[in-house]
mmCIF file of C-alpha atoms in Angstrom:
data_model
loop_
_atom_site.group_PDB
_atom_site.id
_atom_site.type_symbol
_atom_site.label_atom_id
_atom_site.label_comp_id
_atom_site.label_asym_id
_atom_site.label_seq_id
_atom_site.Cartn_x
_atom_site.Cartn_y
_atom_site.Cartn_z
ATOM 1 C CA UNK A 121 -12.761 -5.260 29.239
ATOM 2 C CA UNK A 122 -12.313 -8.409 30.287
ATOM 3 C CA UNK A 123 -8.889 -10.173 31.118
ATOM 4 C CA UNK A 124 -9.873 -12.697 28.141
ATOM 5 C CA UNK A 125 -9.981 -9.737 25.871
ATOM 6 C CA UNK A 126 -7.261 -7.883 27.366
ATOM 7 C CA UNK A 127 -4.850 -10.691 26.977
ATOM 8 C CA UNK A 128 -6.100 -11.463 23.520
ATOM 9 C CA UNK A 129 -4.979 -7.623 22.600
ATOM 10 C CA UNK A 130 -1.625 -7.952 24.018
ATOM 11 C CA UNK A 131 -1.031 -11.605 22.261
ATOM 12 C CA UNK A 132 -1.823 -9.692 19.047
ATOM 13 C CA UNK A 133 0.473 -6.849 19.451
ATOM 14 C CA UNK A 134 3.315 -9.231 20.366
ATOM 15 C CA UNK A 135 2.754 -11.429 17.660
ATOM 16 C CA UNK A 136 2.949 -8.253 14.996
ATOM 17 C CA UNK A 137 6.068 -6.979 16.896
ATOM 18 C CA UNK A 138 7.867 -10.022 16.595
ATOM 19 C CA UNK A 139 7.044 -10.778 13.106
ATOM 20 C CA UNK A 140 8.129 -7.153 12.194
ATOM 21 C CA UNK A 141 11.615 -8.113 13.972
ATOM 22 C CA UNK A 142 12.129 -11.095 12.290
ATOM 23 C CA UNK A 143 11.487 -9.837 8.606
ATOM 24 C CA UNK A 144 13.774 -6.718 8.870
ATOM 25 C CA UNK A 145 16.464 -9.506 10.041
ATOM 26 C CA UNK A 146 15.742 -11.337 6.645
ATOM 27 C CA UNK A 147 18.380 -12.046 3.984
ATOM 28 C CA UNK A 148 16.977 -10.598 0.939
ATOM 29 C CA UNK A 149 18.686 -13.282 -1.111
ATOM 30 C CA UNK A 150 17.935 -16.321 1.142
ATOM 31 C CA UNK A 151 13.872 -14.713 0.882
ATOM 32 C CA UNK A 152 14.130 -14.671 -2.870
ATOM 33 C CA UNK A 153 15.177 -18.483 -2.991
ATOM 34 C CA UNK A 154 12.309 -19.299 -0.679
ATOM 35 C CA UNK A 155 9.763 -18.032 -2.878
ATOM 36 C CA UNK A 156 10.792 -18.427 -6.074
ATOM 37 C CA UNK A 157 11.237 -22.428 -5.256
ATOM 38 C CA UNK A 158 7.567 -22.379 -3.500
ATOM 39 C CA UNK A 159 6.256 -20.595 -6.418
ATOM 40 C CA UNK A 160 8.117 -23.040 -9.197
ATOM 41 C CA UNK A 161 8.048 -26.489 -7.424
ATOM 42 C CA UNK A 162 6.541 -28.834 -9.925
ATOM 43 C CA UNK A 163 4.052 -30.434 -8.059
ATOM 44 C CA UNK A 164 3.064 -27.634 -5.448
ATOM 45 C CA UNK A 165 3.758 -24.426 -7.146
ATOM 46 C CA UNK A 166 1.493 -21.898 -8.258
ATOM 47 C CA UNK A 167 -0.426 -22.617 -11.466
ATOM 48 C CA UNK A 168 0.304 -19.378 -13.217
ATOM 49 C CA UNK A 169 3.863 -19.412 -12.724
ATOM 50 C CA UNK A 170 4.211 -23.096 -13.555
ATOM 51 C CA UNK A 171 2.725 -22.275 -17.301
ATOM 52 C CA UNK A 172 4.867 -19.326 -17.384
ATOM 53 C CA UNK A 173 8.086 -21.437 -16.507
ATOM 54 C CA UNK A 174 7.448 -23.698 -19.591
ATOM 55 C CA UNK A 175 8.023 -20.310 -21.878
ATOM 56 C CA UNK A 176 11.271 -19.162 -19.868
ATOM 57 C CA UNK A 177 14.863 -19.643 -21.351
ATOM 58 C CA UNK A 178 16.191 -20.073 -17.773
ATOM 59 C CA UNK A 179 15.093 -22.544 -14.799
ATOM 60 C CA UNK A 180 13.947 -20.224 -12.048
ATOM 61 C CA UNK A 181 14.936 -22.425 -9.554
ATOM 62 C CA UNK A 182 18.360 -21.732 -10.123
ATOM 63 C CA UNK A 183 18.351 -18.008 -9.500
ATOM 64 C CA UNK A 184 20.481 -17.189 -6.470
ATOM 65 C CA UNK A 185 19.982 -13.701 -5.519
ATOM 66 C CA UNK A 186 17.326 -10.741 -5.723
ATOM 67 C CA UNK A 187 19.059 -8.999 -8.493
ATOM 68 C CA UNK A 188 18.244 -11.657 -10.558
ATOM 69 C CA UNK A 189 14.761 -11.330 -10.915
ATOM 70 C CA UNK A 190 15.090 -9.103 -13.460
ATOM 71 C CA UNK A 191 15.563 -12.238 -15.728
ATOM 72 C CA UNK A 192 11.772 -12.301 -15.587
ATOM 73 C CA UNK A 193 11.307 -8.844 -17.305
ATOM 74 C CA UNK A 194 8.469 -6.917 -16.011
ATOM 75 C CA UNK A 195 5.437 -8.412 -14.729
ATOM 76 C CA UNK A 196 2.703 -8.020 -17.443
ATOM 77 C CA UNK A 197 -0.148 -6.539 -15.016
ATOM 78 C CA UNK A 198 -3.015 -6.834 -17.635
ATOM 79 C CA UNK A 199 -2.985 -10.721 -17.213
ATOM 80 C CA UNK A 200 -4.278 -9.695 -13.937
ATOM 81 C CA UNK A 201 -7.447 -7.942 -15.711
ATOM 82 C CA UNK A 202 -8.990 -11.413 -16.735
ATOM 83 C CA UNK A 203 -7.031 -14.654 -15.164
ATOM 84 C CA UNK A 204 -8.255 -16.527 -11.796
ATOM 85 C CA UNK A 205 -6.639 -14.607 -9.346
ATOM 86 C CA UNK A 206 -6.129 -17.856 -7.048
ATOM 87 C CA UNK A 207 -3.737 -19.169 -10.028
ATOM 88 C CA UNK A 208 -0.972 -17.001 -8.558
ATOM 89 C CA UNK A 209 -1.099 -19.092 -5.470
ATOM 90 C CA UNK A 210 0.666 -22.090 -5.233
ATOM 91 C CA UNK A 211 -1.200 -25.178 -4.640
ATOM 92 C CA UNK A 212 0.646 -25.811 -1.487
ATOM 93 C CA UNK A 213 -1.928 -23.616 0.127
ATOM 94 C CA UNK A 214 -4.573 -25.728 0.868
ATOM 95 C CA UNK A 215 -8.015 -25.972 -1.974
ATOM 96 C CA UNK A 216 -10.714 -24.617 -1.813
ATOM 97 C CA UNK A 217 -9.190 -21.522 -1.265
ATOM 98 C CA UNK A 218 -11.429 -19.363 1.227
ATOM 99 C CA UNK A 219 -11.169 -15.328 1.433
ATOM 100 C CA UNK A 220 -11.311 -11.791 -0.443
ATOM 101 C CA UNK A 221 -10.147 -10.619 -3.673
ATOM 102 C CA UNK A 222 -9.288 -7.404 -3.989
ATOM 103 C CA UNK A 223 -9.378 -4.982 -6.871
ATOM 104 C CA UNK A 224 -6.688 -1.889 -7.764
ATOM 105 C CA UNK A 225 -8.556 0.873 -8.781
ATOM 106 C CA UNK A 226 -9.072 0.423 -12.589
ATOM 107 C CA UNK A 227 -8.094 4.121 -13.426
ATOM 108 C CA UNK A 228 -6.646 2.543 -16.848
ATOM 109 C CA UNK A 229 -9.214 0.406 -17.448
ATOM 110 C CA UNK A 230 -10.762 -3.396 -16.112
ATOM 111 C CA UNK A 231 -9.240 -3.557 -12.497
ATOM 112 C CA UNK A 232 -6.744 -6.303 -11.661
ATOM 113 C CA UNK A 233 -7.539 -8.574 -9.105
ATOM 114 C CA UNK A 234 -5.335 -10.215 -6.340
ATOM 115 C CA UNK A 235 -6.176 -13.286 -3.938
ATOM 116 C CA UNK A 236 -5.106 -12.338 -0.646
ATOM 117 C CA UNK A 237 -4.271 -15.222 1.941
ATOM 118 C CA UNK A 238 -4.602 -14.800 5.824
ATOM 119 C CA UNK A 239 -0.909 -14.530 6.058
ATOM 120 C CA UNK A 240 -0.426 -11.891 3.176
ATOM 121 C CA UNK A 241 -3.319 -9.601 5.266
ATOM 122 C CA UNK A 242 -1.257 -10.012 8.560
ATOM 123 C CA UNK A 243 1.713 -8.809 7.014
ATOM 124 C CA UNK A 244 0.099 -5.872 5.524
ATOM 125 C CA UNK A 245 -1.504 -5.326 8.715
ATOM 126 C CA UNK A 246 1.255 -5.836 11.055
ATOM 127 C CA UNK A 247 3.186 -3.214 9.047
ATOM 128 C CA UNK A 248 0.161 -0.633 9.401
ATOM 129 C CA UNK A 249 0.262 -1.102 13.111
ATOM 130 C CA UNK A 250 4.374 -0.692 12.982
ATOM 131 C CA UNK A 251 3.509 2.592 11.397
ATOM 132 C CA UNK A 252 1.032 3.712 13.913
ATOM 133 C CA UNK A 253 3.441 3.128 16.932
ATOM 134 C CA UNK A 254 6.376 4.710 15.016
ATOM 135 C CA UNK A 255 3.997 7.524 13.949
ATOM 136 C CA UNK A 256 2.715 8.305 17.382
ATOM 137 C CA UNK A 257 -1.112 7.289 17.012
ATOM 138 C CA UNK A 258 -2.198 6.014 20.204
ATOM 139 C CA UNK A 259 -4.154 2.745 20.621
ATOM 140 C CA UNK A 260 -7.470 2.762 22.117
ATOM 141 C CA UNK A 261 -8.437 5.893 20.040
ATOM 142 C CA UNK A 262 -11.689 6.539 17.563
ATOM 143 C CA UNK A 263 -10.748 6.430 13.957
ATOM 144 C CA UNK A 264 -12.772 7.622 10.751
ATOM 145 C CA UNK A 265 -11.368 5.453 7.594
ATOM 146 C CA UNK A 266 -12.628 7.899 4.913
ATOM 147 C CA UNK A 267 -10.893 5.913 1.956
ATOM 148 C CA UNK A 268 -12.164 4.002 -0.574
ATOM 149 C CA UNK A 269 -14.246 0.825 0.230
ATOM 150 C CA UNK A 270 -15.872 -2.269 -1.591
ATOM 151 C CA UNK A 271 -13.341 -4.033 -3.375
ATOM 152 C CA UNK A 272 -10.428 -2.074 -2.508
ATOM 153 C CA UNK A 273 -7.942 -3.537 -0.080
ATOM 154 C CA UNK A 274 -7.106 0.128 1.570
ATOM 155 C CA UNK A 275 -10.747 -0.394 3.069
ATOM 156 C CA UNK A 276 -9.272 -2.949 5.276
ATOM 157 C CA UNK A 277 -7.926 -0.325 7.326
ATOM 158 C CA UNK A 278 -11.208 -0.531 9.042
ATOM 159 C CA UNK A 279 -9.747 -4.082 10.671
ATOM 160 C CA UNK A 280 -6.337 -2.800 11.083
ATOM 161 C CA UNK A 281 -7.040 0.193 13.160
ATOM 162 C CA UNK A 282 -9.829 -1.755 15.052
ATOM 163 C CA UNK A 283 -8.574 -5.425 15.577
ATOM 164 C CA UNK A 284 -5.309 -4.835 15.471
ATOM 165 C CA UNK A 285 -4.658 -1.464 16.821
ATOM 166 C CA UNK A 286 -7.580 -1.939 19.457
ATOM 167 C CA UNK A 287 -9.800 1.127 18.200
ATOM 168 C CA UNK A 288 -13.280 1.982 17.295
ATOM 169 C CA UNK A 289 -13.545 2.640 13.667
ATOM 170 C CA UNK A 290 -16.250 4.591 11.501
ATOM 171 C CA UNK A 291 -16.169 4.516 7.585
ATOM 172 C CA UNK A 292 -17.818 6.122 4.707
ATOM 173 C CA UNK A 293 -18.600 4.991 1.169
ATOM 174 C CA UNK A 294 -16.033 5.876 -1.703
ATOM 175 C CA UNK A 295 -16.253 4.744 -4.819
ATOM 176 C CA UNK A 296 -12.838 6.432 -6.977
ATOM 177 C CA UNK A 297 -13.449 4.877 -10.037
ATOM 178 C CA UNK A 298 -16.601 7.043 -10.529
ATOM 179 C CA UNK A 299 -15.045 10.221 -9.710
ATOM 180 C CA UNK A 300 -12.089 9.139 -12.302
ATOM 181 C CA UNK A 301 -14.871 8.596 -14.610
ATOM 182 C CA UNK A 302 -16.704 11.944 -14.269
ATOM 183 C CA UNK A 303 -13.167 13.809 -14.880
ATOM 184 C CA UNK A 304 -12.183 11.886 -17.965
ATOM 185 C CA UNK A 305 -15.939 12.738 -19.145
ATOM 186 C CA UNK A 306 -15.213 15.947 -18.278
ATOM 187 C CA UNK A 307 -18.103 16.335 -16.156
ATOM 188 C CA UNK A 308 -16.180 18.262 -13.334
ATOM 189 C CA UNK A 309 -19.440 20.102 -11.911
ATOM 190 C CA UNK A 310 -20.865 16.061 -11.138
ATOM 191 C CA UNK A 311 -17.373 15.179 -9.800
ATOM 192 C CA UNK A 312 -17.439 18.320 -7.359
ATOM 193 C CA UNK A 313 -21.138 17.229 -6.392
ATOM 194 C CA UNK A 314 -19.895 13.699 -5.567
ATOM 195 C CA UNK A 315 -16.703 14.872 -3.346
ATOM 196 C CA UNK A 316 -19.213 17.091 -1.460
ATOM 197 C CA UNK A 317 -21.462 14.065 -1.077
ATOM 198 C CA UNK A 318 -18.241 12.371 0.336
ATOM 199 C CA UNK A 319 -17.399 15.452 2.854
ATOM 200 C CA UNK A 320 -20.923 15.410 4.236
ATOM 201 C CA UNK A 321 -20.765 12.014 4.993
ATOM 202 C CA UNK A 322 -17.189 12.474 6.775
ATOM 203 C CA UNK A 323 -18.759 15.888 8.686
ATOM 204 C CA UNK A 324 -21.710 13.626 9.787
ATOM 205 C CA UNK A 325 -19.214 11.357 11.484
ATOM 206 C CA UNK A 326 -16.954 14.378 13.038
ATOM 207 C CA UNK A 327 -19.425 16.916 14.051
ATOM 208 C CA UNK A 328 -20.135 14.861 17.681
ATOM 209 C CA UNK A 329 -16.212 15.621 18.059
ATOM 210 C CA UNK A 330 -15.772 11.317 18.965
ATOM 211 C CA UNK A 331 -12.919 11.139 16.534
ATOM 212 C CA UNK A 332 -9.477 11.080 16.742
ATOM 213 C CA UNK A 333 -7.630 10.176 13.836
ATOM 214 C CA UNK A 334 -8.646 10.129 10.123
ATOM 215 C CA UNK A 335 -7.540 7.917 7.525
ATOM 216 C CA UNK A 336 -7.899 9.248 4.030
ATOM 217 C CA UNK A 337 -6.210 10.574 0.997
ATOM 218 C CA UNK A 338 -4.554 13.884 0.362
ATOM 219 C CA UNK A 339 -7.161 15.246 -2.025
ATOM 220 C CA UNK A 340 -9.903 13.993 0.373
ATOM 221 C CA UNK A 341 -8.526 15.799 3.430
ATOM 222 C CA UNK A 342 -7.261 19.083 1.732
ATOM 223 C CA UNK A 343 -11.090 19.542 0.380
ATOM 224 C CA UNK A 344 -12.501 18.899 4.275
ATOM 225 C CA UNK A 345 -10.059 21.476 5.185
ATOM 226 C CA UNK A 346 -11.702 23.992 2.752
ATOM 227 C CA UNK A 347 -15.037 23.145 3.433
ATOM 228 C CA UNK A 348 -15.131 22.280 7.711
ATOM 229 C CA UNK A 349 -12.045 23.446 8.961
ATOM 230 C CA UNK A 350 -13.843 23.758 12.664
ATOM 231 C CA UNK A 351 -14.120 19.711 12.218
ATOM 232 C CA UNK A 352 -10.541 19.183 11.233
ATOM 233 C CA UNK A 353 -8.873 21.451 13.858
ATOM 234 C CA UNK A 354 -9.729 19.243 16.934
ATOM 235 C CA UNK A 355 -8.089 15.985 15.095
ATOM 236 C CA UNK A 356 -5.133 14.672 16.840
ATOM 237 C CA UNK A 357 -3.944 13.148 13.588
ATOM 238 C CA UNK A 358 -4.384 12.110 9.984
ATOM 239 C CA UNK A 359 -2.988 9.205 7.893
ATOM 240 C CA UNK A 360 -2.988 9.642 4.261
ATOM 241 C CA UNK A 361 -2.502 7.355 1.547
ATOM 242 C CA UNK A 362 -2.052 8.546 -2.220
ATOM 243 C CA UNK A 363 0.563 10.294 -4.555
ATOM 244 C CA UNK A 364 -0.857 13.691 -4.411
ATOM 245 C CA UNK A 365 0.868 14.979 -1.357
ATOM 246 C CA UNK A 366 3.026 17.866 -1.609
ATOM 247 C CA UNK A 367 5.441 19.493 0.912
ATOM 248 C CA UNK A 368 2.712 22.458 1.296
ATOM 249 C CA UNK A 369 -0.144 20.324 1.816
ATOM 250 C CA UNK A 370 1.618 18.780 4.410
ATOM 251 C CA UNK A 371 2.493 21.457 6.209
ATOM 252 C CA UNK A 372 -0.963 23.206 5.721
ATOM 253 C CA UNK A 373 -2.283 19.932 7.102
ATOM 254 C CA UNK A 374 -0.189 19.799 10.285
ATOM 255 C CA UNK A 375 -1.231 23.350 10.863
ATOM 256 C CA UNK A 376 -4.990 22.843 10.291
ATOM 257 C CA UNK A 377 -4.909 19.924 13.410
ATOM 258 C CA UNK A 378 -2.658 22.522 15.137
ATOM 259 C CA UNK A 379 0.513 20.187 14.510
ATOM 260 C CA UNK A 380 -1.469 16.969 14.857
ATOM 261 C CA UNK A 381 0.080 14.047 13.838
ATOM 262 C CA UNK A 382 0.329 13.560 9.838
ATOM 263 C CA UNK A 383 1.498 10.056 9.067
ATOM 264 C CA UNK A 384 1.848 8.657 5.331
ATOM 265 C CA UNK A 385 2.222 5.719 3.702
ATOM 266 C CA UNK A 386 2.610 5.114 -0.252
ATOM 267 C CA UNK A 387 1.304 1.955 -2.196
ATOM 268 C CA UNK A 388 -1.964 0.026 -3.725
ATOM 269 C CA UNK A 389 -2.912 -3.615 -4.091
ATOM 270 C CA UNK A 390 0.463 -4.940 -5.098
ATOM 271 C CA UNK A 391 2.316 -3.580 -2.218
ATOM 272 C CA UNK A 392 2.871 -0.857 0.247
ATOM 273 C CA UNK A 393 5.227 1.081 1.806
ATOM 274 C CA UNK A 394 5.866 3.352 5.516
ATOM 275 C CA UNK A 395 6.216 6.433 5.362
ATOM 276 C CA UNK A 396 9.384 7.676 7.428
ATOM 277 C CA UNK A 397 9.462 11.431 9.232
ATOM 278 C CA UNK A 398 9.940 14.047 6.590
ATOM 279 C CA UNK A 399 12.909 15.865 6.401
ATOM 280 C CA UNK A 400 14.015 19.603 5.248
ATOM 281 C CA UNK A 401 10.556 20.882 6.105
ATOM 282 C CA UNK A 402 8.646 18.127 4.398
ATOM 283 C CA UNK A 403 10.755 18.918 1.359
ATOM 284 C CA UNK A 404 11.683 15.217 1.246
ATOM 285 C CA UNK A 405 9.204 12.710 2.296
ATOM 286 C CA UNK A 406 10.317 9.292 2.331
ATOM 287 C CA UNK A 407 9.260 5.836 2.198
ATOM 288 C CA UNK A 408 10.412 2.760 2.971
ATOM 289 C CA UNK A 409 8.519 -0.794 1.729
ATOM 290 C CA UNK A 410 7.015 -3.593 4.064
ATOM 291 C CA UNK A 411 10.052 -5.523 3.532
ATOM 292 C CA UNK A 412 11.059 -8.636 2.383
ATOM 293 C CA UNK A 413 7.870 -9.237 0.786
ATOM 294 C CA UNK A 414 7.517 -6.077 -0.924
ATOM 295 C CA UNK A 415 10.595 -4.187 -2.279
ATOM 296 C CA UNK A 416 10.866 -0.977 -4.280
ATOM 297 C CA UNK A 417 13.461 1.019 -5.758
ATOM 298 C CA UNK A 418 13.655 3.779 -8.606
ATOM 299 C CA UNK A 419 14.956 3.208 -12.337
ATOM 300 C CA UNK A 420 15.358 4.883 -15.576
ATOM 301 C CA UNK A 421 12.096 5.496 -17.535
ATOM 302 C CA UNK A 422 12.573 3.366 -20.839
ATOM 303 C CA UNK A 423 15.406 1.479 -19.753
ATOM 304 C CA UNK A 424 13.890 -0.246 -16.613
ATOM 305 C CA UNK A 425 16.059 -2.671 -15.457
ATOM 306 C CA UNK A 426 18.535 0.051 -14.645
ATOM 307 C CA UNK A 427 18.292 1.611 -11.277
ATOM 308 C CA UNK A 428 19.153 5.442 -11.042
ATOM 309 C CA UNK A 429 21.602 7.076 -8.494
ATOM 310 C CA UNK A 430 20.146 8.030 -4.874
ATOM 311 C CA UNK A 431 18.274 11.337 -5.241
ATOM 312 C CA UNK A 432 17.297 11.083 -8.894
ATOM 313 C CA UNK A 433 13.577 10.748 -9.887
ATOM 314 C CA UNK A 434 12.764 8.142 -12.001
ATOM 315 C CA UNK A 435 10.074 5.344 -12.537
ATOM 316 C CA UNK A 436 8.807 3.340 -9.497
ATOM 317 C CA UNK A 437 9.729 -0.607 -9.929
ATOM 318 C CA UNK A 438 7.995 -2.862 -7.009
ATOM 319 C CA UNK A 439 8.317 -6.623 -6.817
ATOM 320 C CA UNK A 440 6.003 -8.889 -4.418
ATOM 321 C CA UNK A 441 7.729 -11.434 -2.810
ATOM 322 C CA UNK A 442 5.224 -13.073 -0.651
ATOM 323 C CA UNK A 443 4.740 -17.029 0.149
ATOM 324 C CA UNK A 444 1.527 -16.909 -1.452
ATOM 325 C CA UNK A 445 2.134 -14.104 -4.589
ATOM 326 C CA UNK A 446 5.211 -13.675 -6.549
ATOM 327 C CA UNK A 447 4.937 -10.591 -8.729
ATOM 328 C CA UNK A 448 8.233 -9.365 -9.921
ATOM 329 C CA UNK A 449 9.224 -6.227 -11.724
ATOM 330 C CA UNK A 450 6.184 -4.238 -11.422
ATOM 331 C CA UNK A 451 6.506 -1.229 -13.408
ATOM 332 C CA UNK A 452 4.522 1.744 -11.500
ATOM 333 C CA UNK A 453 2.314 4.554 -13.030
ATOM 334 C CA UNK A 454 4.305 6.592 -10.280
ATOM 335 C CA UNK A 455 7.618 8.344 -10.123
ATOM 336 C CA UNK A 456 9.915 9.047 -6.938
ATOM 337 C CA UNK A 457 12.975 9.798 -5.863
ATOM 338 C CA UNK A 458 15.312 6.644 -5.090
ATOM 339 C CA UNK A 459 16.259 7.179 -1.325
ATOM 340 C CA UNK A 460 18.880 5.529 0.342
ATOM 341 C CA UNK A 461 17.886 4.695 3.841
ATOM 342 C CA UNK A 462 21.476 4.788 5.047
ATOM 343 C CA UNK A 463 21.639 1.446 6.931
ATOM 344 C CA UNK A 464 18.214 2.346 8.788
ATOM 345 C CA UNK A 465 16.587 -0.272 6.413
ATOM 346 C CA UNK A 466 17.549 -3.466 4.711
ATOM 347 C CA UNK A 467 16.448 -2.247 1.151
ATOM 348 C CA UNK A 468 15.708 0.723 -1.084
ATOM 349 C CA UNK A 469 13.361 3.158 -0.325
ATOM 350 C CA UNK A 470 11.536 6.174 -2.559
ATOM 351 C CA UNK A 471 10.456 9.752 -1.634
ATOM 352 C CA UNK A 472 8.463 12.684 -2.917
ATOM 353 C CA UNK A 473 6.049 10.088 -4.956
ATOM 354 C CA UNK A 474 3.812 11.743 -7.953
ATOM 355 C CA UNK A 475 1.786 10.222 -10.721
ATOM 356 C CA UNK A 476 4.361 9.375 -13.641
ATOM 357 C CA UNK A 477 4.553 12.279 -15.990
ATOM 358 C CA UNK A 478 3.362 11.138 -19.085
ATOM 359 C CA UNK A 479 1.174 12.732 -21.584
ATOM 360 C CA UNK A 480 -1.386 9.721 -21.203
ATOM 361 C CA UNK A 481 -1.575 9.988 -17.658
ATOM 362 C CA UNK A 482 -5.096 9.035 -16.370
ATOM 363 C CA UNK A 483 -6.755 11.283 -13.789
ATOM 364 C CA UNK A 484 -5.888 10.641 -9.918
ATOM 365 C CA UNK A 485 -9.281 11.907 -8.995
ATOM 366 C CA UNK A 486 -9.495 11.515 -5.000
ATOM 367 C CA UNK A 487 -6.529 9.913 -4.630
#
């Protein structure tokens, strides 16, 4: 490695660490005022929110506290299926905008789409790097990114492991929408064939023994252990994203890798949370959001403004407070325990996340 490359890597790590320290010291009420003022500035605010302001019976710029954001009501995520996603970005961000537009999974219909500015991608990446460090993953290692690709933000993990954590990263092709479509249509044999296709891609990369860590979903990793246990055993760790992780699965995963690292994250295209160490032999799996731009709490089903008691199960409510993206009160399709970080985090956490139990729940497929 050249001196210039080594210096760039150290500078990148120092920048990420400094950003995280600053974010954790942020006063959430002050941050809320900053973000709301930016998006509702009459001249340089975001086009979407300036249009919405005319429909509100209050002036958003009068809000002073984070807990007052309930005044906006639940964010209507369906508008993200058809609107120009750049309308959510304040006009203070120079036009024309250049960058990636990312899709949600599209489980319940046409995908929602969001534009991520460079600052937003750096925020997500810095928190991912923080997670790698705290979970025990080592830099300068080789990863396999076995997650959805194409328009899905989780595929950006290739950049996060390679550029922000100094690694080398393989990847596979994965289209989760196709699997969900097959399941909905009752074509289970075809869905299994597609899963086999994914496992064979993974096995092809793992077979030479050059990969240290795999980034994937619980469902895929479980299938990989069943099909190719001999390829899983040498791994030093896995990082899991998804809502289908049980305590039994967690224990099976670590055992399959001879007690390798089992890192976790929870989230989606809107915002993410990092896994804290499991408790009670993995019966409690907590997460804390990428503060202050992402916050989460747990509310009563059917009474979304009402936050439930710690340790109780309810619906996850997510709020996004980026300088360049404001999405208050997203009611997720997930349920969780409200988790009390007991002063170790500046906001609520969630634990034991699973898909929201409703009769119309769409299939999670490979998630």
